[in-house]
Amino acid sequence: VGSPDEKKMIGEIVQVHSDFNFNASDSEEYPTSFVYTHSLGGGASYLVAPYPIAAATLFFPNNEPDKIKAVGQMDVATGVDLQATILLNFPPTGDVSPALNDKDTEESTPKLPGAGAATLSCGILGESEEETVVLGTKGRMKICTPGHCPTKLVVNVKGEGRGNSDGGVVYEYPVPEETEEIQKAGGYFYPNSAGLSYEAAAVARCIAAGKTEAPQYTWSETLTNMRVVDELRSQLDVKPLE
């Protein structure tokens, strides 16, 4: 999207829309699978909700949602949540909008700094597109499917006037190819699992440097994600784990 020292390609972030739904019945036996077992952490809120939540909070750094609304369905027989839609509101971090700020020559909207919203979807009943779309004042960005392990990013820059475009940019980030050893072992179970090598490398760098958290995703960000999950489960009346 752009570093603090660069002009952001899509401007100030306005909204984030992200989804992660899969049909658990494709591979999981009901009701014996852990996916449907409450005591083992089954249900959509623990299995898939953290992904779109992380996508949303990523684009509103150093800010926590002050309003969380959730609707969804529970499985009465097992006590797990099956699907949910979550709305997050991020409060402003400043009280002067670009439209009233004479020093801001890049933006002209009345949106207060840091303010925004997110619409998120998660579930284990059907398979969604699994994309994240980030809407900005000057364009939009799409993290292409599969959103939880993507390799492609598309940025569209808004042109002058409504409905016009100044073109787009496509970024490709292919994952490492499977090694001969991995192929002999049967390959990966989930798509793009080779991308976990980047996570492993980041952890190794942190350990070697004596760090206790990764700068790419801090303890604070993790706790924010967990608080949203807890509120989601509370609003859906999911019984707390003992």
Short mmCIF file of C-alpha atoms in Angstrom, two decimals:
data_model
loop_
_atom_site.label_atom_id
_atom_site.label_comp_id
_atom_site.label_asym_id
_atom_site.label_seq_id
_atom_site.Cartn_x
_atom_site.Cartn_y
_atom_site.Cartn_z
CA VAL A 1 0.00 0.00 0.00
CA GLY A 2 3.00 2.26 0.60
CA SER A 3 5.38 3.07 3.40
CA PRO A 4 4.99 6.22 5.56
CA ASP A 5 7.64 7.88 3.37
CA GLU A 6 5.82 7.12 0.13
CA LYS A 7 2.61 8.30 -1.40
CA LYS A 8 0.04 5.59 -0.85
CA MET A 9 -1.19 4.11 -4.09
CA ILE A 10 -4.77 3.73 -2.88
CA GLY A 11 -4.82 6.64 -0.43
CA GLU A 12 -6.32 6.45 3.04
CA ILE A 13 -7.94 3.14 3.93
CA VAL A 14 -11.73 3.38 4.13
CA GLN A 15 -13.00 -0.20 4.32
CA VAL A 16 -11.81 -3.80 4.33
CA HIS A 17 -13.91 -6.73 3.10
CA SER A 18 -12.54 -10.21 3.78
CA ASP A 19 -13.94 -13.73 3.81
CA PHE A 20 -12.82 -17.26 4.64
CA ASN A 21 -15.44 -20.01 4.29
CA PHE A 22 -14.95 -23.66 3.43
CA ASN A 23 -17.24 -26.69 3.36
CA ALA A 24 -15.99 -28.86 6.20
CA SER A 25 -18.14 -31.77 5.06
CA ASP A 26 -15.75 -32.23 2.12
CA SER A 27 -13.24 -33.89 4.43
CA GLU A 28 -14.60 -33.95 7.98
CA GLU A 29 -17.01 -36.49 9.45
CA TYR A 30 -19.99 -35.02 11.28
CA PRO A 31 -20.21 -34.87 14.25
CA THR A 32 -17.06 -36.75 15.31
CA SER A 33 -14.41 -34.55 13.64
CA PHE A 34 -12.59 -31.99 15.80
CA VAL A 35 -14.06 -29.35 13.47
CA TYR A 36 -17.44 -30.01 15.09
CA THR A 37 -16.15 -30.75 18.60
CA HIS A 38 -16.61 -27.83 20.98
CA SER A 39 -14.16 -29.08 23.60
CA LEU A 40 -11.40 -29.31 20.97
CA GLY A 41 -11.84 -25.77 19.71
CA GLY A 42 -14.07 -26.61 16.78
CA GLY A 43 -16.27 -24.11 15.00
CA ALA A 44 -15.80 -21.25 12.57
CA SER A 45 -14.75 -18.64 15.15
CA TYR A 46 -11.58 -20.52 16.08
CA LEU A 47 -10.79 -22.25 12.78
CA VAL A 48 -11.27 -19.51 10.20
CA ALA A 49 -12.39 -16.20 11.77
CA PRO A 50 -8.84 -15.15 12.83
CA TYR A 51 -7.79 -14.88 9.16
CA PRO A 52 -10.24 -12.18 7.99
CA ILE A 53 -9.93 -10.44 11.37
CA ALA A 54 -6.15 -10.26 10.90
CA ALA A 55 -6.64 -8.96 7.37
CA ALA A 56 -8.87 -6.16 8.67
CA THR A 57 -6.71 -5.05 11.57
CA LEU A 58 -3.60 -5.10 9.37
CA PHE A 59 -4.87 -2.04 7.51
CA PHE A 60 -5.80 -0.08 10.62
CA PRO A 61 -2.48 -0.24 12.52
CA ASN A 62 -2.23 0.96 16.11
CA ASN A 63 -6.01 1.05 16.29
CA GLU A 64 -8.58 -1.29 17.83
CA PRO A 65 -12.23 -1.61 16.81
CA ASP A 66 -14.51 0.20 19.24
CA LYS A 67 -17.66 -1.48 17.94
CA ILE A 68 -18.06 -5.16 17.05
CA LYS A 69 -21.31 -6.62 15.71
CA ALA A 70 -21.78 -10.26 14.78
CA VAL A 71 -24.57 -12.48 13.48
CA GLY A 72 -24.41 -16.17 12.63
CA GLN A 73 -25.64 -19.68 13.16
CA MET A 74 -24.89 -22.27 15.80
CA ASP A 75 -25.09 -26.06 15.60
CA VAL A 76 -27.36 -26.97 18.50
CA ALA A 77 -26.27 -30.61 18.51
CA THR A 78 -22.53 -29.94 18.90
CA GLY A 79 -22.45 -26.42 20.34
CA VAL A 80 -20.05 -25.03 17.72
CA ASP A 81 -20.63 -21.95 15.58
CA LEU A 82 -21.08 -22.75 11.89
CA GLN A 83 -20.80 -19.36 10.24
CA ALA A 84 -20.77 -15.66 11.03
CA THR A 85 -20.66 -12.19 9.56
CA ILE A 86 -18.71 -9.61 11.56
CA LEU A 87 -18.78 -5.83 11.36
CA LEU A 88 -15.91 -3.84 12.85
CA ASN A 89 -15.76 -0.09 13.36
CA PHE A 90 -12.38 1.56 13.81
CA PRO A 91 -12.47 4.93 15.60
CA PRO A 92 -10.59 7.99 14.35
CA THR A 93 -7.06 8.59 15.59
CA GLY A 94 -7.26 12.33 14.85
CA ASP A 95 -9.95 15.00 14.90
CA VAL A 96 -9.15 16.98 11.74
CA SER A 97 -10.31 15.61 8.40
CA PRO A 98 -8.25 16.13 5.21
CA ALA A 99 -11.05 18.29 3.81
CA LEU A 100 -10.49 20.79 6.64
CA ASN A 101 -6.71 20.40 6.88
CA ASP A 102 -4.90 23.09 4.89
CA LYS A 103 -1.63 21.19 5.31
CA ASP A 104 -2.98 18.03 3.66
CA THR A 105 -2.42 18.39 -0.07
CA GLU A 106 -2.99 14.71 -0.88
CA GLU A 107 -6.51 14.08 0.45
CA SER A 108 -9.78 16.04 0.33
CA THR A 109 -12.32 13.70 1.94
CA PRO A 110 -14.08 14.31 5.29
CA LYS A 111 -12.95 10.92 6.62
CA LEU A 112 -11.14 11.40 9.91
CA PRO A 113 -7.62 9.90 10.18
CA GLY A 114 -7.60 6.23 11.23
CA ALA A 115 -11.36 5.81 10.96
CA GLY A 116 -12.80 2.96 8.94
CA ALA A 117 -14.89 -0.18 8.87
CA ALA A 118 -14.57 -3.86 8.01
CA THR A 119 -17.07 -6.45 6.83
CA LEU A 120 -15.88 -10.00 7.47
CA SER A 121 -17.30 -13.45 6.78
CA CYS A 122 -16.25 -16.86 8.08
CA GLY A 123 -17.80 -20.29 8.07
CA ILE A 124 -17.51 -24.06 7.67
CA LEU A 125 -20.66 -24.64 5.58
CA GLY A 126 -19.82 -23.42 2.08
CA GLU A 127 -16.79 -22.43 0.05
CA SER A 128 -16.42 -18.69 -0.53
CA GLU A 129 -14.16 -16.82 -2.92
CA GLU A 130 -11.74 -16.20 -0.04
CA GLU A 131 -10.50 -12.77 -1.01
CA THR A 132 -9.63 -9.56 0.82
CA VAL A 133 -10.58 -6.27 -0.80
CA VAL A 134 -9.16 -3.05 0.65
CA LEU A 135 -10.95 0.14 -0.35
CA GLY A 136 -9.03 3.41 -0.25
CA THR A 137 -9.78 7.02 -1.13
CA LYS A 138 -7.65 6.74 -4.29
CA GLY A 139 -8.18 3.16 -5.36
CA ARG A 140 -8.59 -0.39 -4.16
CA MET A 141 -6.48 -3.47 -3.63
CA LYS A 142 -7.43 -7.13 -3.85
CA ILE A 143 -5.54 -9.91 -2.11
CA CYS A 144 -6.49 -12.76 -4.41
CA THR A 145 -7.71 -16.21 -3.46
CA PRO A 146 -6.75 -18.18 -1.46
CA GLY A 147 -6.74 -15.26 0.96
CA HIS A 148 -5.18 -17.12 3.89
CA CYS A 149 -2.13 -18.09 1.81
CA PRO A 150 -2.14 -15.73 -1.19
CA THR A 151 0.41 -15.33 -3.95
CA LYS A 152 -1.20 -12.52 -5.95
CA LEU A 153 -2.07 -8.89 -5.21
CA VAL A 154 -3.95 -6.58 -7.60
CA VAL A 155 -3.95 -2.79 -7.13
CA ASN A 156 -6.35 -0.55 -9.07
CA VAL A 157 -5.74 3.19 -8.94
CA LYS A 158 -8.74 5.51 -9.18
CA GLY A 159 -8.81 7.96 -12.06
CA GLU A 160 -10.18 11.48 -12.05
CA GLY A 161 -13.93 11.52 -11.64
CA ARG A 162 -16.31 8.74 -10.71
CA GLY A 163 -15.90 5.32 -12.29
CA ASN A 164 -12.60 6.07 -14.00
CA SER A 165 -9.33 4.17 -13.56
CA ASP A 166 -5.70 5.12 -13.94
CA GLY A 167 -4.80 1.49 -14.47
CA GLY A 168 -3.70 -1.32 -12.23
CA VAL A 169 -0.65 -3.19 -11.04
CA VAL A 170 -0.40 -6.93 -10.45
CA TYR A 171 2.10 -8.29 -7.94
CA GLU A 172 2.99 -11.99 -7.96
CA TYR A 173 4.61 -13.72 -4.99
CA PRO A 174 5.02 -17.41 -5.90
CA VAL A 175 5.71 -19.83 -3.08
CA PRO A 176 8.85 -22.01 -3.13
CA GLU A 177 8.60 -25.17 -5.20
CA GLU A 178 8.25 -28.50 -3.44
CA THR A 179 11.56 -30.22 -2.86
CA GLU A 180 12.16 -33.82 -3.88
CA GLU A 181 12.04 -34.84 -0.21
CA ILE A 182 8.64 -33.21 0.26
CA GLN A 183 7.27 -34.88 -2.87
CA LYS A 184 8.50 -38.30 -1.71
CA ALA A 185 6.77 -37.72 1.60
CA GLY A 186 3.45 -37.22 -0.18
CA GLY A 187 3.47 -33.46 -0.71
CA TYR A 188 1.61 -30.80 1.20
CA PHE A 189 -1.90 -31.37 2.50
CA TYR A 190 -3.16 -27.81 2.05
CA PRO A 191 -2.57 -25.48 -0.95
CA ASN A 192 0.38 -23.08 -0.81
CA SER A 193 1.70 -24.66 2.39
CA ALA A 194 5.21 -24.05 1.10
CA GLY A 195 4.62 -20.44 2.08
CA LEU A 196 4.96 -21.48 5.72
CA SER A 197 8.69 -21.55 5.06
CA TYR A 198 8.63 -17.74 5.22
CA GLU A 199 7.01 -17.91 8.65
CA ALA A 200 9.56 -20.45 9.83
CA ALA A 201 12.40 -18.25 8.55
CA ALA A 202 10.96 -15.20 10.34
CA VAL A 203 10.76 -17.14 13.61
CA ALA A 204 14.33 -18.35 13.16
CA ARG A 205 15.54 -14.78 12.63
CA CYS A 206 13.76 -13.62 15.77
CA ILE A 207 15.23 -16.43 17.86
CA ALA A 208 18.72 -15.76 16.52
CA ALA A 209 18.34 -12.07 17.37
CA GLY A 210 17.00 -12.78 20.85
CA LYS A 211 13.58 -11.31 20.06
CA THR A 212 10.47 -12.53 21.85
CA GLU A 213 7.97 -11.42 19.20
CA ALA A 214 7.91 -11.01 15.44
CA PRO A 215 7.64 -7.45 14.12
CA GLN A 216 5.44 -8.70 11.26
CA TYR A 217 2.70 -9.65 13.74
CA THR A 218 3.14 -8.49 17.31
CA TRP A 219 1.70 -9.68 20.61
CA SER A 220 -0.55 -6.63 20.63
CA GLU A 221 -1.99 -7.50 17.23
CA THR A 222 -2.53 -11.10 18.36
CA LEU A 223 -4.40 -9.96 21.46
CA THR A 224 -6.59 -7.63 19.40
CA ASN A 225 -7.51 -10.55 17.15
CA MET A 226 -8.32 -12.71 20.17
CA ARG A 227 -10.53 -10.02 21.71
CA VAL A 228 -12.56 -9.81 18.50
CA VAL A 229 -12.91 -13.61 18.42
CA ASP A 230 -14.04 -13.62 22.06
CA GLU A 231 -16.64 -10.95 21.36
CA LEU A 232 -17.82 -12.84 18.26
CA ARG A 233 -18.32 -16.02 20.28
CA SER A 234 -20.09 -14.10 23.04
CA GLN A 235 -22.56 -12.50 20.63
CA LEU A 236 -23.28 -15.88 19.02
CA ASP A 237 -23.77 -17.46 22.47
CA VAL A 238 -20.98 -19.99 22.00
CA LYS A 239 -20.35 -21.69 25.33
CA PRO A 240 -16.88 -20.78 26.71
CA LEU A 241 -14.29 -23.55 26.80
CA GLU A 242 -13.72 -25.02 30.25
#
